[in-house]
Amino acid sequence: MEDRLKQLQAEALEKIEQAEDLKTLNDIRVAYLGKKGPITEILRGMGKLSPEERPVIGQLANDVRAAIQVKLEEKQEKLSKLEVEQKLAAETVDVTLPGRPVRTGNHHPLTAVIEEIEDLFIGMGYTIAEGPEVEKDYYNFEALNLPKGHPARDMQDSFYITEEILLRTHTSPVQARTMEKHEGLGPVKIICPGKVYRRDNDDATHSHQFMQIEGLVVDENIRMSDLKGTLEVFAKKLFGEDRKIRLRPSFFPFTEPSVEVDVSCMCGGDGCSVCKHTGWIEILGAGMVHPNVLEMAGFDSKKYTGFAFGMGPERIAMLKYGIDDIRHFYTNDIRFLKQFNRA
Ligand code: 2NL
């Protein structure tokens, strides 16, 4: 019995020594000191021993149990400490490491230019007006002095959905609708940015879908000089105070007279490939609103006059940033878009 106890002690101490984690240690405790363990069993069987053996074995069994207990506690403390150390080591944060860069987005260059233009006109008292992209033939053409059969409303150039409904080819129908809502009473002072559609084959300078920004002012005593002054302020704010504008006679069915507007080139007239050695770059079309357009929208063209203008923000953005292909705006290559980070 004595040998058995000594062997149990040696065995248990050895196993405790070898234990590498708290779970194993607990298993050892249960195996040796538990209710069904060998030492408990021996102590329980003391009654069967002779009176001489009883105190000797009892003492020894208690000593063995105490020795195992002490060793278990020692090891438990060691392993707990180790576990905490390992946990801390695993969770260490090196605050001196450089941070991971946070990827941020930025405005699309076209959005940036459109917003810049919008802000410019809002600053001059304009309101932004919007309307449907799927439009009635009436608002897209008829109300703009382009009656059925007019050579400028070539069926081949528009996306028709039915005989009377099409994808708008310009944002002018928004202006026609806004004027109509005013029921013949001025002033109207709006800019209309939005998507427009034309049946074109896409190339470096054409896109079947593109943006347009049109402006319209209708009131009493609106004159050509108001248009010129407005566009001069606009061009200087957008391209630089050193720029000039010039107006050339042109034709649009919805304006009379009509003009094409150039901004002086950044080369200062010395001649460069952007202005094709002319010193001038065309940026928009404009004119005095045709009396027919005013009358169709319910305005008395003897009392009211107005000016209107239209531009392509893609073209403006291409000039402003030196972009050589309109398709860049719509292919959304992140390497292209990232170059226009205003932040
Ligand atoms: C261009 C030319 C232009 C207009 C658009 C307009 C609208 C109404 C009445 C009269 Cl409701 N005019 N818009 C006028 C002149 C030119 O756009 O080259 N755009 C890219």
Short mmCIF file of C-alpha atoms and ligand atoms in Angstrom, two decimals:
data_model
loop_
_atom_site.label_atom_id
_atom_site.label_comp_id
_atom_site.label_asym_id
_atom_site.label_seq_id
_atom_site.Cartn_x
_atom_site.Cartn_y
_atom_site.Cartn_z
CA MET A 1 0.00 0.00 0.00
CA GLU A 2 2.85 2.33 0.86
CA ASP A 3 4.56 1.63 -2.46
CA ARG A 4 1.31 2.15 -4.31
CA LEU A 5 0.88 5.59 -2.67
CA LYS A 6 4.48 6.60 -3.41
CA GLN A 7 4.09 5.46 -6.98
CA LEU A 8 0.85 7.46 -7.32
CA GLN A 9 2.63 10.55 -5.98
CA ALA A 10 5.59 10.16 -8.34
CA GLU A 11 3.26 9.55 -11.28
CA ALA A 12 1.04 12.53 -10.47
CA LEU A 13 3.96 14.90 -9.89
CA GLU A 14 5.51 13.83 -13.19
CA LYS A 15 2.27 14.41 -15.08
CA ILE A 16 1.81 17.81 -13.43
CA GLU A 17 5.35 18.72 -14.45
CA GLN A 18 4.58 17.78 -18.06
CA ALA A 19 1.21 19.55 -18.22
CA GLU A 20 1.20 22.38 -20.74
CA ASP A 21 -2.19 23.95 -20.16
CA LEU A 22 -4.81 24.53 -17.49
CA LYS A 23 -7.23 22.01 -18.93
CA THR A 24 -4.70 19.15 -18.73
CA LEU A 25 -3.89 20.23 -15.19
CA ASN A 26 -7.53 20.06 -14.18
CA ASP A 27 -7.84 16.59 -15.76
CA ILE A 28 -4.91 15.46 -13.61
CA ARG A 29 -6.54 16.91 -10.48
CA VAL A 30 -9.75 15.01 -11.18
CA ALA A 31 -7.88 11.80 -12.01
CA TYR A 32 -5.77 11.74 -8.82
CA LEU A 33 -7.66 13.73 -6.20
CA GLY A 34 -11.23 13.45 -7.43
CA LYS A 35 -14.04 11.57 -5.67
CA LYS A 36 -13.38 8.50 -7.81
CA GLY A 37 -9.57 8.92 -7.71
CA PRO A 38 -7.17 6.34 -6.24
CA ILE A 39 -6.19 8.35 -3.17
CA THR A 40 -9.80 9.01 -2.14
CA GLU A 41 -10.41 5.31 -2.63
CA ILE A 42 -7.50 4.37 -0.38
CA LEU A 43 -8.62 6.78 2.34
CA ARG A 44 -12.14 5.43 2.08
CA GLY A 45 -10.86 1.86 2.53
CA MET A 46 -8.94 2.67 5.74
CA GLY A 47 -11.46 0.71 7.79
CA LYS A 48 -10.26 -2.51 6.23
CA LEU A 49 -6.68 -1.98 7.39
CA SER A 50 -5.20 -3.30 10.60
CA PRO A 51 -5.02 -0.82 13.54
CA GLU A 52 -1.20 -0.68 13.18
CA GLU A 53 -1.31 0.10 9.48
CA ARG A 54 -4.14 2.62 9.68
CA PRO A 55 -2.26 5.67 11.10
CA VAL A 56 0.82 5.04 8.90
CA ILE A 57 -1.11 4.67 5.66
CA GLY A 58 -3.55 7.43 6.66
CA GLN A 59 -0.68 9.82 7.30
CA LEU A 60 1.06 8.85 4.08
CA ALA A 61 -2.13 9.16 1.99
CA ASN A 62 -2.72 12.64 3.42
CA ASP A 63 0.90 13.62 2.71
CA VAL A 64 0.66 12.33 -0.85
CA ARG A 65 -2.57 14.23 -1.39
CA ALA A 66 -1.06 17.39 0.09
CA ALA A 67 2.08 17.06 -2.07
CA ILE A 68 0.01 16.66 -5.23
CA GLN A 69 -2.19 19.56 -4.16
CA VAL A 70 0.80 21.84 -3.60
CA LYS A 71 2.36 20.86 -6.91
CA LEU A 72 -0.98 21.42 -8.69
CA GLU A 73 -1.30 24.90 -7.22
CA GLU A 74 2.26 25.81 -8.14
CA LYS A 75 1.77 24.65 -11.70
CA GLN A 76 -1.63 26.31 -11.93
CA GLU A 77 -0.12 29.65 -11.01
CA LYS A 78 2.69 29.18 -13.50
CA LEU A 79 0.36 28.23 -16.33
CA SER A 80 -2.11 31.06 -15.58
CA LYS A 81 0.72 33.56 -15.69
CA LEU A 82 2.00 32.07 -18.92
CA GLU A 83 -1.46 32.20 -20.46
CA VAL A 84 -1.85 35.89 -19.60
CA GLU A 85 1.60 36.62 -21.00
CA GLN A 86 0.81 34.81 -24.23
CA LYS A 87 -2.51 36.60 -24.54
CA LEU A 88 -0.87 39.97 -23.99
CA ALA A 89 1.88 39.17 -26.48
CA ALA A 90 -0.71 38.14 -29.09
CA GLU A 91 -2.69 41.33 -28.56
CA THR A 92 0.23 43.71 -28.60
CA VAL A 93 -0.36 46.75 -30.79
CA ASP A 94 2.71 48.44 -32.17
CA VAL A 95 1.63 52.05 -32.02
CA THR A 96 4.75 53.08 -33.94
CA LEU A 97 3.68 51.20 -37.09
CA PRO A 98 2.54 53.46 -39.93
CA GLY A 99 -1.25 53.50 -40.28
CA ARG A 100 -3.05 51.75 -43.12
CA PRO A 101 -4.18 54.40 -45.62
CA VAL A 102 -7.95 54.91 -45.67
CA ARG A 103 -9.21 54.84 -49.25
CA THR A 104 -11.50 57.75 -49.97
CA GLY A 105 -13.62 58.47 -52.98
CA ASN A 106 -13.81 61.75 -54.86
CA HIS A 107 -16.21 63.56 -57.10
CA HIS A 108 -16.41 62.43 -60.71
CA PRO A 109 -14.72 65.19 -62.76
CA LEU A 110 -17.96 65.76 -64.68
CA THR A 111 -19.94 66.08 -61.43
CA ALA A 112 -17.29 68.48 -60.13
CA VAL A 113 -17.58 70.74 -63.20
CA ILE A 114 -21.40 70.61 -63.21
CA GLU A 115 -21.53 71.53 -59.53
CA GLU A 116 -19.05 74.34 -60.07
CA ILE A 117 -21.20 75.74 -62.90
CA GLU A 118 -24.39 75.31 -60.84
CA ASP A 119 -22.81 77.17 -57.91
CA LEU A 120 -21.74 80.00 -60.20
CA PHE A 121 -25.29 80.56 -61.44
CA ILE A 122 -26.86 80.03 -58.02
CA GLY A 123 -24.54 82.86 -56.92
CA MET A 124 -26.16 85.04 -59.61
CA GLY A 125 -29.68 84.27 -58.36
CA TYR A 126 -30.61 81.33 -60.59
CA THR A 127 -32.64 78.33 -59.45
CA ILE A 128 -31.94 74.78 -60.62
CA ALA A 129 -34.80 73.17 -62.57
CA GLU A 130 -35.11 69.52 -63.53
CA GLY A 131 -37.45 67.49 -65.70
CA PRO A 132 -38.02 64.08 -67.30
CA GLU A 133 -35.45 62.39 -69.54
CA VAL A 134 -38.25 60.53 -71.31
CA GLU A 135 -40.03 63.47 -72.88
CA LYS A 136 -42.98 64.37 -75.05
CA ASP A 137 -42.22 65.37 -78.62
CA TYR A 138 -44.19 68.53 -77.84
CA TYR A 139 -41.80 69.83 -75.14
CA ASN A 140 -38.64 68.55 -76.80
CA PHE A 141 -39.36 70.04 -80.24
CA GLU A 142 -42.74 71.66 -80.87
CA ALA A 143 -42.64 74.15 -77.94
CA LEU A 144 -39.12 75.13 -79.01
CA ASN A 145 -40.15 76.35 -82.44
CA LEU A 146 -39.29 73.03 -84.09
CA PRO A 147 -42.64 71.98 -85.62
CA LYS A 148 -43.11 68.54 -87.19
CA GLY A 149 -41.20 68.35 -90.45
CA HIS A 150 -38.59 70.91 -89.37
CA PRO A 151 -35.21 69.94 -90.86
CA ALA A 152 -33.42 70.34 -87.49
CA ARG A 153 -35.51 67.61 -85.80
CA ASP A 154 -34.12 64.74 -87.83
CA MET A 155 -35.78 61.49 -86.78
CA GLN A 156 -32.49 59.72 -87.41
CA ASP A 157 -30.83 61.73 -84.65
CA SER A 158 -33.24 60.99 -81.80
CA PHE A 159 -34.20 57.92 -79.78
CA TYR A 160 -37.96 57.70 -80.27
CA ILE A 161 -39.97 55.44 -77.95
CA THR A 162 -43.35 56.06 -79.62
CA GLU A 163 -44.44 58.60 -82.27
CA GLU A 164 -44.93 61.20 -79.53
CA ILE A 165 -42.38 60.17 -76.88
CA LEU A 166 -38.58 60.22 -77.07
CA LEU A 167 -35.42 60.51 -74.97
CA ARG A 168 -34.88 64.28 -74.71
CA THR A 169 -32.20 65.55 -77.10
CA HIS A 170 -31.47 68.66 -74.99
CA THR A 171 -32.58 70.06 -71.62
CA SER A 172 -34.65 72.82 -73.29
CA PRO A 173 -37.93 70.94 -72.61
CA VAL A 174 -37.30 71.52 -68.88
CA GLN A 175 -37.23 75.24 -69.62
CA ALA A 176 -40.35 75.04 -71.77
CA ARG A 177 -42.17 73.23 -68.95
CA THR A 178 -40.93 75.74 -66.33
CA MET A 179 -42.08 78.72 -68.42
CA GLU A 180 -45.48 77.08 -68.93
CA LYS A 181 -45.87 76.70 -65.14
CA HIS A 182 -45.24 80.43 -64.71
CA GLU A 183 -48.50 81.10 -66.64
CA GLY A 184 -47.16 84.13 -68.47
CA LEU A 185 -45.71 85.85 -65.41
CA GLY A 186 -41.99 86.61 -65.08
CA PRO A 187 -39.38 86.53 -63.94
CA VAL A 188 -37.98 83.11 -64.84
CA LYS A 189 -34.33 82.58 -63.96
CA ILE A 190 -33.24 78.97 -64.12
CA ILE A 191 -30.44 76.64 -65.08
CA CYS A 192 -31.21 73.10 -66.19
CA PRO A 193 -28.48 70.49 -65.91
CA GLY A 194 -29.21 66.94 -67.01
CA LYS A 195 -28.65 63.91 -69.20
CA VAL A 196 -29.57 64.10 -72.87
CA TYR A 197 -29.53 61.54 -75.68
CA ARG A 198 -28.70 61.59 -79.38
CA ARG A 199 -28.33 58.83 -81.94
CA ASP A 200 -24.60 59.21 -82.51
CA ASN A 201 -21.77 56.76 -82.91
CA ASP A 202 -19.50 57.15 -79.89
CA ASP A 203 -16.00 58.46 -80.57
CA ALA A 204 -13.49 60.81 -78.94
CA THR A 205 -15.84 63.80 -79.20
CA HIS A 206 -19.31 62.20 -79.46
CA SER A 207 -21.40 60.20 -77.01
CA HIS A 208 -24.96 58.94 -77.48
CA GLN A 209 -25.64 60.05 -73.90
CA PHE A 210 -24.10 63.18 -72.46
CA MET A 211 -24.82 66.11 -70.16
CA GLN A 212 -26.15 69.51 -70.96
CA ILE A 213 -26.56 72.67 -68.91
CA GLU A 214 -28.95 75.25 -70.23
CA GLY A 215 -29.86 78.60 -68.73
CA LEU A 216 -32.92 80.77 -69.24
CA VAL A 217 -33.87 84.24 -68.08
CA VAL A 218 -37.28 85.72 -68.95
CA ASP A 219 -38.42 89.09 -67.68
CA GLU A 220 -39.34 92.56 -68.84
CA ASN A 221 -36.47 94.42 -70.54
CA ILE A 222 -34.06 91.49 -70.85
CA ARG A 223 -31.56 92.43 -73.56
CA MET A 224 -28.66 90.91 -75.46
CA SER A 225 -26.29 92.93 -73.24
CA ASP A 226 -27.65 91.03 -70.20
CA LEU A 227 -26.72 87.78 -71.93
CA LYS A 228 -23.26 89.04 -72.81
CA GLY A 229 -22.57 90.34 -69.29
CA THR A 230 -23.80 87.12 -67.71
CA LEU A 231 -21.65 84.92 -69.93
CA GLU A 232 -18.61 87.12 -69.39
CA VAL A 233 -18.92 86.75 -65.60
CA PHE A 234 -19.44 83.01 -66.06
CA ALA A 235 -16.40 82.51 -68.33
CA LYS A 236 -14.09 84.53 -66.09
CA LYS A 237 -15.18 82.71 -62.94
CA LEU A 238 -14.82 79.29 -64.58
CA PHE A 239 -11.66 79.75 -66.65
CA GLY A 240 -9.89 82.72 -65.02
CA GLU A 241 -10.29 86.48 -64.69
CA ASP A 242 -7.80 87.10 -67.51
CA ARG A 243 -10.09 85.47 -70.08
CA LYS A 244 -12.32 87.33 -72.54
CA ILE A 245 -15.38 86.23 -74.47
CA ARG A 246 -16.57 86.99 -77.97
CA LEU A 247 -19.93 86.46 -79.63
CA ARG A 248 -20.29 85.27 -83.24
CA PRO A 249 -23.60 85.22 -85.13
CA SER A 250 -25.16 81.77 -85.41
CA PHE A 251 -28.54 80.07 -85.77
CA PHE A 252 -30.77 78.06 -83.44
CA PRO A 253 -34.49 77.56 -84.13
CA PHE A 254 -35.40 78.59 -80.54
CA THR A 255 -33.42 81.85 -80.36
CA GLU A 256 -33.33 84.97 -82.50
CA PRO A 257 -30.80 86.41 -82.79
CA SER A 258 -28.51 83.48 -81.99
CA VAL A 259 -24.82 83.52 -81.14
CA GLU A 260 -21.94 81.19 -80.60
CA VAL A 261 -19.72 82.14 -77.68
CA ASP A 262 -15.96 81.74 -77.59
CA VAL A 263 -13.61 82.15 -74.64
CA SER A 264 -10.07 83.43 -75.26
CA CYS A 265 -7.50 80.64 -75.18
CA MET A 266 -5.09 80.19 -72.30
CA CYS A 267 -2.26 80.47 -74.84
CA GLY A 268 -3.18 84.17 -74.93
CA GLY A 269 -3.62 84.08 -78.70
CA ASP A 270 -0.07 82.96 -79.44
CA GLY A 271 -1.58 79.89 -81.01
CA CYS A 272 -1.79 76.35 -79.67
CA SER A 273 -3.38 73.05 -80.60
CA VAL A 274 -6.39 73.60 -78.26
CA CYS A 275 -7.52 76.77 -80.08
CA LYS A 276 -6.08 75.55 -83.38
CA HIS A 277 -4.03 78.74 -83.59
CA THR A 278 -7.08 81.03 -83.53
CA GLY A 279 -6.75 82.22 -79.91
CA TRP A 280 -10.45 81.40 -79.31
CA ILE A 281 -12.31 78.32 -78.07
CA GLU A 282 -16.04 77.77 -78.60
CA ILE A 283 -17.76 77.00 -75.27
CA LEU A 284 -21.49 77.51 -75.77
CA GLY A 285 -24.46 78.57 -77.88
CA ALA A 286 -26.96 81.22 -76.86
CA GLY A 287 -29.41 83.84 -78.01
CA MET A 288 -32.56 85.84 -77.33
CA VAL A 289 -35.54 83.52 -76.80
CA HIS A 290 -37.58 83.32 -80.01
CA PRO A 291 -40.97 85.11 -79.62
CA ASN A 292 -42.73 81.94 -80.82
CA VAL A 293 -41.19 80.01 -77.87
CA LEU A 294 -42.33 82.66 -75.38
CA GLU A 295 -45.86 82.75 -76.84
CA MET A 296 -46.20 78.94 -76.86
CA ALA A 297 -45.25 78.91 -73.17
CA GLY A 298 -47.94 81.52 -72.43
CA PHE A 299 -45.81 84.68 -72.26
CA ASP A 300 -46.73 87.93 -74.00
CA SER A 301 -43.69 88.42 -76.23
CA LYS A 302 -44.43 92.17 -76.48
CA LYS A 303 -44.04 92.53 -72.72
CA TYR A 304 -41.48 89.83 -71.99
CA THR A 305 -38.12 89.02 -73.55
CA GLY A 306 -35.49 86.56 -72.51
CA PHE A 307 -32.11 85.06 -73.19
CA ALA A 308 -31.06 81.43 -73.17
CA PHE A 309 -27.82 79.53 -73.49
CA GLY A 310 -26.73 75.92 -73.68
CA MET A 311 -23.44 74.19 -73.07
CA GLY A 312 -21.94 70.72 -72.85
CA PRO A 313 -20.21 70.22 -69.49
CA GLU A 314 -18.13 67.35 -70.93
CA ARG A 315 -16.62 69.79 -73.41
CA ILE A 316 -16.09 72.37 -70.65
CA ALA A 317 -14.41 69.73 -68.43
CA MET A 318 -12.26 68.53 -71.35
CA LEU A 319 -11.06 72.11 -71.98
CA LYS A 320 -10.57 72.88 -68.29
CA TYR A 321 -8.62 69.70 -67.51
CA GLY A 322 -7.09 68.87 -70.90
CA ILE A 323 -9.06 65.62 -71.33
CA ASP A 324 -8.79 64.32 -74.90
CA ASP A 325 -11.60 61.76 -75.10
CA ILE A 326 -15.24 62.17 -73.99
CA ARG A 327 -15.47 58.40 -73.39
CA HIS A 328 -13.17 58.76 -70.35
CA PHE A 329 -16.15 60.26 -68.47
CA TYR A 330 -18.23 57.13 -68.96
CA THR A 331 -15.75 54.24 -68.81
CA ASN A 332 -15.02 55.08 -65.16
CA ASP A 333 -11.43 53.82 -65.07
CA ILE A 334 -10.43 54.47 -61.46
CA ARG A 335 -6.96 55.64 -62.62
CA PHE A 336 -8.63 58.38 -64.65
CA LEU A 337 -11.12 59.37 -61.95
CA LYS A 338 -8.48 59.53 -59.18
CA GLN A 339 -6.69 62.36 -60.99
CA PHE A 340 -9.48 64.78 -60.18
CA ASN A 341 -9.42 64.62 -56.39
CA ARG A 342 -10.27 68.10 -55.15
CA ALA A 343 -9.87 67.16 -51.49
C1 2NL B 1 -25.64 74.56 -77.67
C2 2NL B 1 -26.74 75.53 -77.84
C3 2NL B 1 -28.61 76.50 -76.82
C4 2NL B 1 -30.71 77.26 -75.99
C5 2NL B 1 -29.73 76.29 -76.07
C6 2NL B 1 -33.03 77.58 -75.28
C7 2NL B 1 -34.03 77.09 -74.49
C8 2NL B 1 -35.25 77.70 -74.53
C9 2NL B 1 -35.47 78.76 -75.34
C10 2NL B 1 -34.45 79.20 -76.10
CL1 2NL B 1 -36.51 77.10 -73.60
N1 2NL B 1 -33.24 78.63 -76.06
N2 2NL B 1 -31.81 76.99 -75.23
C11 2NL B 1 -30.55 78.44 -76.71
C12 2NL B 1 -29.42 78.62 -77.47
C13 2NL B 1 -28.45 77.67 -77.54
O1 2NL B 1 -27.68 75.49 -76.84
O2 2NL B 1 -24.73 74.57 -78.41
N3 2NL B 1 -25.70 73.73 -76.65
C14 2NL B 1 -24.70 72.77 -76.39
#
